[in-house]
Each structure stands twice: as C-alpha cells, then as structure tokens.
PDB file of C-alpha atoms in Angstrom:
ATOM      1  CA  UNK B 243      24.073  21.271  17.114  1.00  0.00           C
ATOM      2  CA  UNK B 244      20.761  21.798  14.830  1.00  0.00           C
ATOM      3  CA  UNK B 245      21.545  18.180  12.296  1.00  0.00           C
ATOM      4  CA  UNK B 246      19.445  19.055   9.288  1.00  0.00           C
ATOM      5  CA  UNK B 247      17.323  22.150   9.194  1.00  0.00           C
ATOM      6  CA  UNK B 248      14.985  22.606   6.351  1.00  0.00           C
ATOM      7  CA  UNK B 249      13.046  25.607   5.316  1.00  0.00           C
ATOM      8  CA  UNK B 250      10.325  26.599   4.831  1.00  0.00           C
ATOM      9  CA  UNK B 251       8.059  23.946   6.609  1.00  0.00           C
ATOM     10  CA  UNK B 252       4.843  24.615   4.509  1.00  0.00           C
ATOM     11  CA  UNK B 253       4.517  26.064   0.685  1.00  0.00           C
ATOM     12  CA  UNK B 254       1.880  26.658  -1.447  1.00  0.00           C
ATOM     13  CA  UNK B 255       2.444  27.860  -4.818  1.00  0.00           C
ATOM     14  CA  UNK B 256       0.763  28.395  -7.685  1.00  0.00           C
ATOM     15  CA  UNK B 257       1.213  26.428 -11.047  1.00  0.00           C
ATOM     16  CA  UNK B 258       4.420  27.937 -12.643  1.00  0.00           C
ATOM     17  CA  UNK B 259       5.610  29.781 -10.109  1.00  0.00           C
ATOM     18  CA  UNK B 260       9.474  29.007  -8.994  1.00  0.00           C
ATOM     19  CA  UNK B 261      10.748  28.771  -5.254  1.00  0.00           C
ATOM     20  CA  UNK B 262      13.863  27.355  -3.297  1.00  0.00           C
ATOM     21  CA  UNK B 263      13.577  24.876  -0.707  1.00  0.00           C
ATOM     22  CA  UNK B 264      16.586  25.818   1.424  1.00  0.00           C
ATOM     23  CA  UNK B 265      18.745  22.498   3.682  1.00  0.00           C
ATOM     24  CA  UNK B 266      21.435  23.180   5.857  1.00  0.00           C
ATOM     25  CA  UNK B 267      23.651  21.204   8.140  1.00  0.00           C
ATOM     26  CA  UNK B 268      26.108  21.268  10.551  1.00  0.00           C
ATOM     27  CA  UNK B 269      27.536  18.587  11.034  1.00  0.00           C
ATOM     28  CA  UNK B 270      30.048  18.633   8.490  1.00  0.00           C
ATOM     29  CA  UNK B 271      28.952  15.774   6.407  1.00  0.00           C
ATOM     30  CA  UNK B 272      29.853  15.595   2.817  1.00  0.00           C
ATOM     31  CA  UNK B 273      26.811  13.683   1.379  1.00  0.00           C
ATOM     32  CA  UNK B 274      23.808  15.689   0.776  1.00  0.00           C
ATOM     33  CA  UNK B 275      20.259  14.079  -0.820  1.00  0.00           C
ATOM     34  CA  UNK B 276      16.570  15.732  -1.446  1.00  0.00           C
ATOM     35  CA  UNK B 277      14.142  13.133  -1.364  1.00  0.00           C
ATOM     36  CA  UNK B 278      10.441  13.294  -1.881  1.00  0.00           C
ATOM     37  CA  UNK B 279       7.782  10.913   0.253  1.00  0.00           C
ATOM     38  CA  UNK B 280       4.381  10.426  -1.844  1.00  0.00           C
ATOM     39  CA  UNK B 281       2.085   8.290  -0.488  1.00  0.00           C
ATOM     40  CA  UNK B 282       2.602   4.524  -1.307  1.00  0.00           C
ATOM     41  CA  UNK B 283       5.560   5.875  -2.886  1.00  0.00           C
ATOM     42  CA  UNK B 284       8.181   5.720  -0.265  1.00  0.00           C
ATOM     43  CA  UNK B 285      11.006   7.990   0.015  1.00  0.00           C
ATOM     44  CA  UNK B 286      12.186   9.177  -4.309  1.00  0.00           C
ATOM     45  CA  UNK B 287      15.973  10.138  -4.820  1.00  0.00           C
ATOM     46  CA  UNK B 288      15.977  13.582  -6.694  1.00  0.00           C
ATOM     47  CA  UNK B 289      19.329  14.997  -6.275  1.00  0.00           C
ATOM     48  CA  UNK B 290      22.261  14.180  -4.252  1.00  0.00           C
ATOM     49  CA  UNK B 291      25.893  15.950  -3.668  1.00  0.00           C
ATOM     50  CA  UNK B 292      29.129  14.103  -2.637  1.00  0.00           C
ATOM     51  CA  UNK B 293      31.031  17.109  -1.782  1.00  0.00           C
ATOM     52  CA  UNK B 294      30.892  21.008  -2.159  1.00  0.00           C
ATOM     53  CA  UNK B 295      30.993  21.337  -6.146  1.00  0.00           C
ATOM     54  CA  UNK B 296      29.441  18.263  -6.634  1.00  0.00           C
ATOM     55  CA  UNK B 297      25.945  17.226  -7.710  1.00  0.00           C
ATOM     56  CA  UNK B 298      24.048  14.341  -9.265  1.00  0.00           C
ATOM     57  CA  UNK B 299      20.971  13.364 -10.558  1.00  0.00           C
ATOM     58  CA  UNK B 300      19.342  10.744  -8.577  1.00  0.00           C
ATOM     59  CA  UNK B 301      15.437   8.433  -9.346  1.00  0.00           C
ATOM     60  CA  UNK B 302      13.327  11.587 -10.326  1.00  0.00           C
ATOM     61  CA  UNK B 303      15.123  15.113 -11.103  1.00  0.00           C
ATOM     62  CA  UNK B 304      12.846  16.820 -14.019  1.00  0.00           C
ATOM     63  CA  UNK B 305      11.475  19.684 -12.833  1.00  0.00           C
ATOM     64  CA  UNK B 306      14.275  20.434  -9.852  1.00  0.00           C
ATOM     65  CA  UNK B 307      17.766  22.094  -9.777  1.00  0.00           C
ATOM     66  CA  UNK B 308      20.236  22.000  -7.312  1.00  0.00           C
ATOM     67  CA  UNK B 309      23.705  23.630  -6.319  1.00  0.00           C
ATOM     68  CA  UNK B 310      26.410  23.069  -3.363  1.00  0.00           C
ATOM     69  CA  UNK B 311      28.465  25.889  -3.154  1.00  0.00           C
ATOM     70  CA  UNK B 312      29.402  25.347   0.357  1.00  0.00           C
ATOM     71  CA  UNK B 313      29.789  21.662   2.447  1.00  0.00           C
ATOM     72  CA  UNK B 314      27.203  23.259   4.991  1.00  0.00           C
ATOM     73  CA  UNK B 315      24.132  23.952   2.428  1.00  0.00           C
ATOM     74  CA  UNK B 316      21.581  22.065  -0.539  1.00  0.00           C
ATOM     75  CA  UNK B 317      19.364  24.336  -1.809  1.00  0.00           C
ATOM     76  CA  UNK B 318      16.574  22.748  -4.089  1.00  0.00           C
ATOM     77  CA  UNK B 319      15.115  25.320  -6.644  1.00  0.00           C
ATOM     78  CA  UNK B 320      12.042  24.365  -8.223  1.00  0.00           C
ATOM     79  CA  UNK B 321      11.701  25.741 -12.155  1.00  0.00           C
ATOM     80  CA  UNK B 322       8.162  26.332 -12.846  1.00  0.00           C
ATOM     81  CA  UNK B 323       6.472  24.485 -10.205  1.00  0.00           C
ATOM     82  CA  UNK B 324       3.510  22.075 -11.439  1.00  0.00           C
ATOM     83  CA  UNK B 325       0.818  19.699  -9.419  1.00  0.00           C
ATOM     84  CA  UNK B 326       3.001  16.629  -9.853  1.00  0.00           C
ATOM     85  CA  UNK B 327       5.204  18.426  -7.487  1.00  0.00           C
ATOM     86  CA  UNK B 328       2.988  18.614  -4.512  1.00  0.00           C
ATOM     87  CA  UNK B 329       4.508  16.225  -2.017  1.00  0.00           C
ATOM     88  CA  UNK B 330       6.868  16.027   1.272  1.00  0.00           C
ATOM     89  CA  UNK B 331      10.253  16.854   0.889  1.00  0.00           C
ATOM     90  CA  UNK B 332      13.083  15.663   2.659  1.00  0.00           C
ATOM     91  CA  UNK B 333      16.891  16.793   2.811  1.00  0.00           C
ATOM     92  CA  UNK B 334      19.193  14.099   4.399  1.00  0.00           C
ATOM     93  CA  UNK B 335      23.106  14.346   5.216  1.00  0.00           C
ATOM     94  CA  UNK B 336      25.295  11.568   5.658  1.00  0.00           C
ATOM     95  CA  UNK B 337      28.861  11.490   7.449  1.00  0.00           C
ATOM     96  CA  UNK B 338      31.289   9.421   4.862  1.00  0.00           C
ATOM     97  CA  UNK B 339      32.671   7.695   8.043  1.00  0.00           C
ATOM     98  CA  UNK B 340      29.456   6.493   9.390  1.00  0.00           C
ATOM     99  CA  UNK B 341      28.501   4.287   6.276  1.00  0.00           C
ATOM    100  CA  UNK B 342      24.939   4.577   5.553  1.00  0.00           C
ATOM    101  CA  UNK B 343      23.531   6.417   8.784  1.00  0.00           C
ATOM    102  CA  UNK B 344      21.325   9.528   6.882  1.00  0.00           C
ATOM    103  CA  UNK B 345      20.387  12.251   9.259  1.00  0.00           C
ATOM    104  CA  UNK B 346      16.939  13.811   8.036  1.00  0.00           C
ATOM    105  CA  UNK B 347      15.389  17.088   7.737  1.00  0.00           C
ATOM    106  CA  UNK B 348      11.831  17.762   9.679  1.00  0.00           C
ATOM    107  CA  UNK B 349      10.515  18.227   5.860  1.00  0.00           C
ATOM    108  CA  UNK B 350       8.969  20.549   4.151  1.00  0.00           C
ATOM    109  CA  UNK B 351       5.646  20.060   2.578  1.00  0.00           C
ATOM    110  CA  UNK B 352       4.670  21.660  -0.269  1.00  0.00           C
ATOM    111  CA  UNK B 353       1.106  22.440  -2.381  1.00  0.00           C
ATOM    112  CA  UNK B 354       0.849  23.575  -5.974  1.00  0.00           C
ATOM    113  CA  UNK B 355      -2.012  24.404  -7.061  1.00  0.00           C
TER     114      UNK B 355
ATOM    115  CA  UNK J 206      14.833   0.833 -11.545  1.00  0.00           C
ATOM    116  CA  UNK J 207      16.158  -1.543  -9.131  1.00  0.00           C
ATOM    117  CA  UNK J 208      13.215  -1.984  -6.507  1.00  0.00           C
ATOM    118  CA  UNK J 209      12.831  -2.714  -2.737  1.00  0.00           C
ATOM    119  CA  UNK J 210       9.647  -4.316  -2.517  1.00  0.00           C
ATOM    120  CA  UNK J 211       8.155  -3.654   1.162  1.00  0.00           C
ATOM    121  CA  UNK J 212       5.300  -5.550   2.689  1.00  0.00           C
ATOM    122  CA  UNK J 213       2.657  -5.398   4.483  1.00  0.00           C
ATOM    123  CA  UNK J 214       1.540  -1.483   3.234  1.00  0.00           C
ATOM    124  CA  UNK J 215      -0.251  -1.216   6.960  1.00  0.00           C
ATOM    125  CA  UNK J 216      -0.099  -3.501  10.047  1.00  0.00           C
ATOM    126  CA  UNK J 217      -2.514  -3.108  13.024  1.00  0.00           C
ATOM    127  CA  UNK J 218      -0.418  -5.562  16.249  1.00  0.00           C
ATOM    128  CA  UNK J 219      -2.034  -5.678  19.846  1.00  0.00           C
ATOM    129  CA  UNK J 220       0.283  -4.460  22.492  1.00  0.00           C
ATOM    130  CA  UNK J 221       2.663  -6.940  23.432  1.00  0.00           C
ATOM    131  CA  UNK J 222       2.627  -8.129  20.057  1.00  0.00           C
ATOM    132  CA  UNK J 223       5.300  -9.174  17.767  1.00  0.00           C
ATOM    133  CA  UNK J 224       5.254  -6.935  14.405  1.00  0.00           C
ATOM    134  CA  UNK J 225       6.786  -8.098  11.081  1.00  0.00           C
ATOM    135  CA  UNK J 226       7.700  -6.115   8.700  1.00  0.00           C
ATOM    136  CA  UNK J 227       9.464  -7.746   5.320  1.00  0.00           C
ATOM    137  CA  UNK J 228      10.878  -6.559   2.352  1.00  0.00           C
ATOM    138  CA  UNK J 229      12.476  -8.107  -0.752  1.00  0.00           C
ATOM    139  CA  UNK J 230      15.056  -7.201  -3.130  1.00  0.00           C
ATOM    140  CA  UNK J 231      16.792  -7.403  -6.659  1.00  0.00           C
ATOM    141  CA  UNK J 232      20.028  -6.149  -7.125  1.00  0.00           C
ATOM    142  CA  UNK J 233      22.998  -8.686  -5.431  1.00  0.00           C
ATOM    143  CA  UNK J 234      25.336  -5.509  -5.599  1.00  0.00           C
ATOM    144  CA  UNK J 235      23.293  -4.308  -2.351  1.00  0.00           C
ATOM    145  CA  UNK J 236      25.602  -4.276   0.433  1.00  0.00           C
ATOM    146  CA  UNK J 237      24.011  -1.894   3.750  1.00  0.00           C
ATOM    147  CA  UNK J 238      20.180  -2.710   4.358  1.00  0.00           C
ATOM    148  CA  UNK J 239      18.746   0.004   6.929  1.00  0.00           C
ATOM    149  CA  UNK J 240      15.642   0.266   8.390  1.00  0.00           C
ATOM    150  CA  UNK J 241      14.064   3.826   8.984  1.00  0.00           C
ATOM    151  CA  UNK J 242      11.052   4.653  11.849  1.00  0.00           C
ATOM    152  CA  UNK J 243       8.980   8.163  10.977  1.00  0.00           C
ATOM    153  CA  UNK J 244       6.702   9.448  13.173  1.00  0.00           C
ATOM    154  CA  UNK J 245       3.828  12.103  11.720  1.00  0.00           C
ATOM    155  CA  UNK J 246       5.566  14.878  10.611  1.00  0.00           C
ATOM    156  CA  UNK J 247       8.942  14.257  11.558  1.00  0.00           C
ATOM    157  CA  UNK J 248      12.000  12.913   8.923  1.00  0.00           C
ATOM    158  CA  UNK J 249      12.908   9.372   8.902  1.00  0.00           C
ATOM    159  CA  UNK J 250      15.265   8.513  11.650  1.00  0.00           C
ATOM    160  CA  UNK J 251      17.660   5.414  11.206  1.00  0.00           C
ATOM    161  CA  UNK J 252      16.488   2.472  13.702  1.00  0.00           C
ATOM    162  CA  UNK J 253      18.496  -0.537  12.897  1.00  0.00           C
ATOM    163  CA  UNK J 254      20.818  -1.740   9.736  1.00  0.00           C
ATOM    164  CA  UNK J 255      22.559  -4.661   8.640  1.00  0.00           C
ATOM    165  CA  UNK J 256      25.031  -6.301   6.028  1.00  0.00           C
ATOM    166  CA  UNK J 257      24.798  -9.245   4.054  1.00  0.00           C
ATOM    167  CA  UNK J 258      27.715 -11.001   6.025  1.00  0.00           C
ATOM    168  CA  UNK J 259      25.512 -11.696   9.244  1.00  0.00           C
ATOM    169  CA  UNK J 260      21.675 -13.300   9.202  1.00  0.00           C
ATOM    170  CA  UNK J 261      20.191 -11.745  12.376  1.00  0.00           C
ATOM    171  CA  UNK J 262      20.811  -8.299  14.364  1.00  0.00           C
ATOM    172  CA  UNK J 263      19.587  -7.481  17.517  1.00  0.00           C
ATOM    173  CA  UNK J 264      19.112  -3.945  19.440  1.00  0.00           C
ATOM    174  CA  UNK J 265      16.536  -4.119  22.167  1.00  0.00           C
ATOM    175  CA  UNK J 266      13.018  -5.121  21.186  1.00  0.00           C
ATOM    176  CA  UNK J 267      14.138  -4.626  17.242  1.00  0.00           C
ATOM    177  CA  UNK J 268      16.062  -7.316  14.913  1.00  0.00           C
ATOM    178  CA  UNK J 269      16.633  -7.476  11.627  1.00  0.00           C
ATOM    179  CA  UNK J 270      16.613 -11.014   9.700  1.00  0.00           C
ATOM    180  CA  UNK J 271      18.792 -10.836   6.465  1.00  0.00           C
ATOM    181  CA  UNK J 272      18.644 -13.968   3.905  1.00  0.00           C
ATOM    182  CA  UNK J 273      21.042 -13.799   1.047  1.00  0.00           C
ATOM    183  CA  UNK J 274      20.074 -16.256  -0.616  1.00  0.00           C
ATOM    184  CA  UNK J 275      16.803 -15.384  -1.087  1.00  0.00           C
ATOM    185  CA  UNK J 276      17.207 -11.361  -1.185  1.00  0.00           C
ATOM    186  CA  UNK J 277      14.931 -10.641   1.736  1.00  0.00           C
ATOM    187  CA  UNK J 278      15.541  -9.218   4.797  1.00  0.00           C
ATOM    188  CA  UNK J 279      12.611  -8.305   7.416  1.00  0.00           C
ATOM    189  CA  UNK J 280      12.235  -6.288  10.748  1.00  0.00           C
ATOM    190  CA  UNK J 281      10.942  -7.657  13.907  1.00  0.00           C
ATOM    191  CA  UNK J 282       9.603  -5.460  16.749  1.00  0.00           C
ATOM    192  CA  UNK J 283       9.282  -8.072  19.833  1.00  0.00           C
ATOM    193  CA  UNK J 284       6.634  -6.954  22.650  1.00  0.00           C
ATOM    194  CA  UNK J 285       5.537  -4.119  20.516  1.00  0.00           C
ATOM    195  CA  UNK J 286       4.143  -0.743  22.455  1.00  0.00           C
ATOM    196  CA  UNK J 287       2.015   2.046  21.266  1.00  0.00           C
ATOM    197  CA  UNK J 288       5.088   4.245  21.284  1.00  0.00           C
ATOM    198  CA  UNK J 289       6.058   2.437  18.076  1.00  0.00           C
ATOM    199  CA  UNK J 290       3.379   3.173  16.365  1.00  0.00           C
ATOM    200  CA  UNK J 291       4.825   5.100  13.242  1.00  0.00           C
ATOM    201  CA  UNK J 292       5.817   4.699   9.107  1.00  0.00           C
ATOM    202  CA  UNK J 293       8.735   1.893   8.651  1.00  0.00           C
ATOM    203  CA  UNK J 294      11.178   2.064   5.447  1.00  0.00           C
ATOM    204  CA  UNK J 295      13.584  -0.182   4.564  1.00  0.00           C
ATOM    205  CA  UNK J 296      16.080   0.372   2.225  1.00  0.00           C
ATOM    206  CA  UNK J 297      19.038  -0.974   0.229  1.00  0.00           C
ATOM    207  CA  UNK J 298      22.401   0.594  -0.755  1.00  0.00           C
ATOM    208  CA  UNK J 299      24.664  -0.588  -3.528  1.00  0.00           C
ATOM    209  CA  UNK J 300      28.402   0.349  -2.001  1.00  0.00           C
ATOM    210  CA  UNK J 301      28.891   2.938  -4.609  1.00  0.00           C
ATOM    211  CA  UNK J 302      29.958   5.426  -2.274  1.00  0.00           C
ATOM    212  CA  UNK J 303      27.372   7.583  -2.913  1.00  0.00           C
ATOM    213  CA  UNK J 304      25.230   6.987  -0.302  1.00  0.00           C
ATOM    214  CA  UNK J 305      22.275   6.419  -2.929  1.00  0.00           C
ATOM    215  CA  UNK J 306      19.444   4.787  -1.228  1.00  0.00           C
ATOM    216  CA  UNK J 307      16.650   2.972  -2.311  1.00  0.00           C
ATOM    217  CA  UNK J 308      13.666   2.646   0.242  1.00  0.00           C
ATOM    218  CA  UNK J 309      11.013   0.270   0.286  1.00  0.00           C
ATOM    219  CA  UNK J 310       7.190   1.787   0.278  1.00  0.00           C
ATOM    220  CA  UNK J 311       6.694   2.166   3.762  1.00  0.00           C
ATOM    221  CA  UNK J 312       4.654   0.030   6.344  1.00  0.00           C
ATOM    222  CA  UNK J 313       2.216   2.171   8.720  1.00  0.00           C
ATOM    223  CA  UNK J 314       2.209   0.738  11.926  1.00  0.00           C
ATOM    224  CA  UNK J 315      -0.208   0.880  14.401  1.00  0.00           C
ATOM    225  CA  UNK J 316      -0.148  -0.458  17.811  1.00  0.00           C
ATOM    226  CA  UNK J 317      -3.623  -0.883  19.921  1.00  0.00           C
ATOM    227  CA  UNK J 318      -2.876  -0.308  23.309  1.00  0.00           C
TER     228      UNK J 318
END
C-alpha cells in the first residue's frame, strides 16, 4: 500500500514550457486536491476532484489544468509554465468516510526559470 | 478569501518545554479544525483535529484548545523533544463535503535539545 505517490520529485523548466505533475493513489479515496506550499504562504488550494469525472477550481487555479479520468489518478498539467509557478507541490487524497483526514504526497518541487 | 490566521511564524522551545502554537479564524461555517506536522521534505501528515462541539483534545503530549466563541483554536505540545522539531499547519474546513481546506501559514518549530 504506496498512499499518495507523486512524480516527478524535482522539475526545472524553462519559462513557457508545459509539463504534467502526475498523483496517484491507492487507497481508493474519492477526494483528490493539488496544493502548493510557498513560503509564508502555507499550503494554496489549486484544484480538487470529488469523484472520477469530477473537478473544481479551488484558491489559485490560473495557469494549471487538471483531469480525473480514473478514482486512482490527478494529473496536474501546467500550460505554459512561468516563475510565479516555482514552488512545492502537494497532491492529497481523502477517504469520504474518514472526515477530514488528507493523506499527502512526498511533493514535488518545481523551478522555472 | 476566508483566512486562518496562524501565529507565531517560528518558535524556538527548550527541551522539555511546552510549545504553543495558535491560530484564529473567520468564517462560523467552519466545522473540522486539523492540525498538520511536516518534516523537511516530506508532505504534511495529520497530527491531531477537533470540532467545535468539544473545547480541549488530548493525544499524548499534543492537545488542541478550541474556543468558539472567540474563533481560535491553538495546539499545545507538552514536554516538547527535538523529534518534534518540524513545520505546523492548522487548518479549517467548512462541512461542504468537499474536503476544501484552508491552512494557516505554518509555524517552524524548533526544539534545542
């Protein structure tokens, strides 16, 4: 039993470039959420998913995309990366009958330069 | 953008100590107040949470203190140790269902030894 697994763990990309930061659990939980953690900035809602086929926009979504095709996996696609984007990100899961316990990813920090 | 004010921003507590760790919040729709712990480059992991029907809540060496009235709730590490010496979040959901968190700034902890 893996919980969260992010990937990859380090990025660097240059200013317009696009990538996909991949999340996958499985534990079967239904909630999915990408955070990012700036300094003094705490952990920022981007996206979140309630359910396969299900997406929303959470506290700061411009510039990021996201799909859930399957319960299991959360992929974040950035469009045309930019500096504002360099920061940790964080995919969390969260089983609907366990209110409020979010399982985290190890992160994945990413540089654009 | 309904806030979770966390304070202090860093907190330095001999060993043996008692750390505080307090944050303060706005929205009265809040109804599940967890408190993360992340060491370096690891994801948040969920230490201790509370709701707004009970004051105090105790596991081990770590209690929460919730006050309705005055929209604060605070964590309490009793006879801190070294080992504890990582990033604390606490955070706020509103009981949409969504699992949509809101997390305070973050308090870096450090224990001397």
């Amino acid at each position: 039993n893996a919980g969260v697994t992010q990937t990859p763990k380090f990025q660097v990309l240059k200013t317009g470039q696009s990538m996909t930061l991949q999340c996958a659990q499985d534990m079967n939980h239904e909630y999915m959420s990408w955070y990012r953690q700036d300094p003094g900035m705490g952990l920022r809602l981007i996206h979140y998913s309630v359910g396969a086929g299900i997406t929303d926009q959470g506290e700061v979504p411009n510039g990021y995309n996201v799909s859930r095709s399957t319960t299991e996996d959360f992929p974040l696609r950035l469009l045309s990366a930019a500096p504002s984007q360099t920061s940790v990100y964080f995919c969390a899961s969260y089983p609907s009958q366990a209110r409020g316990e979010a399982f985290f990813g190890q992160g994945t920090r990413l540089t654009v330069v | 953008q309904q806030q979770v004010k966390q304070s202090p921003q860093s907190l330095i507590v001999q060993k043996g100590g008692i750390s505080i760790i307090n944050c303060a919040y706005e929205n009265t729709a809040f109804d599940y107040f967890p408190w993360y712990q992340q060491f370096p480059g690891k994801g948040p992991a969920l230490l201790i949470a509370i709701r707004p029907d009970v004051s105090e809540k105790k596991e081990g060496r770590f209690t929460i203190s919730f006050n309705k009235s005055a929209k604060q709730f605070s964590l309490h590490i009793m006879d801190s140790q070294p080992g504890d010496s990582a990033t604390y979040f606490c955070a706020a959901s509103d009981g949409s269902g969504t699992y949509k968190y809101i997390f305070g700034t973050g308090t870096r902890l450090k224990v001397l030894a």
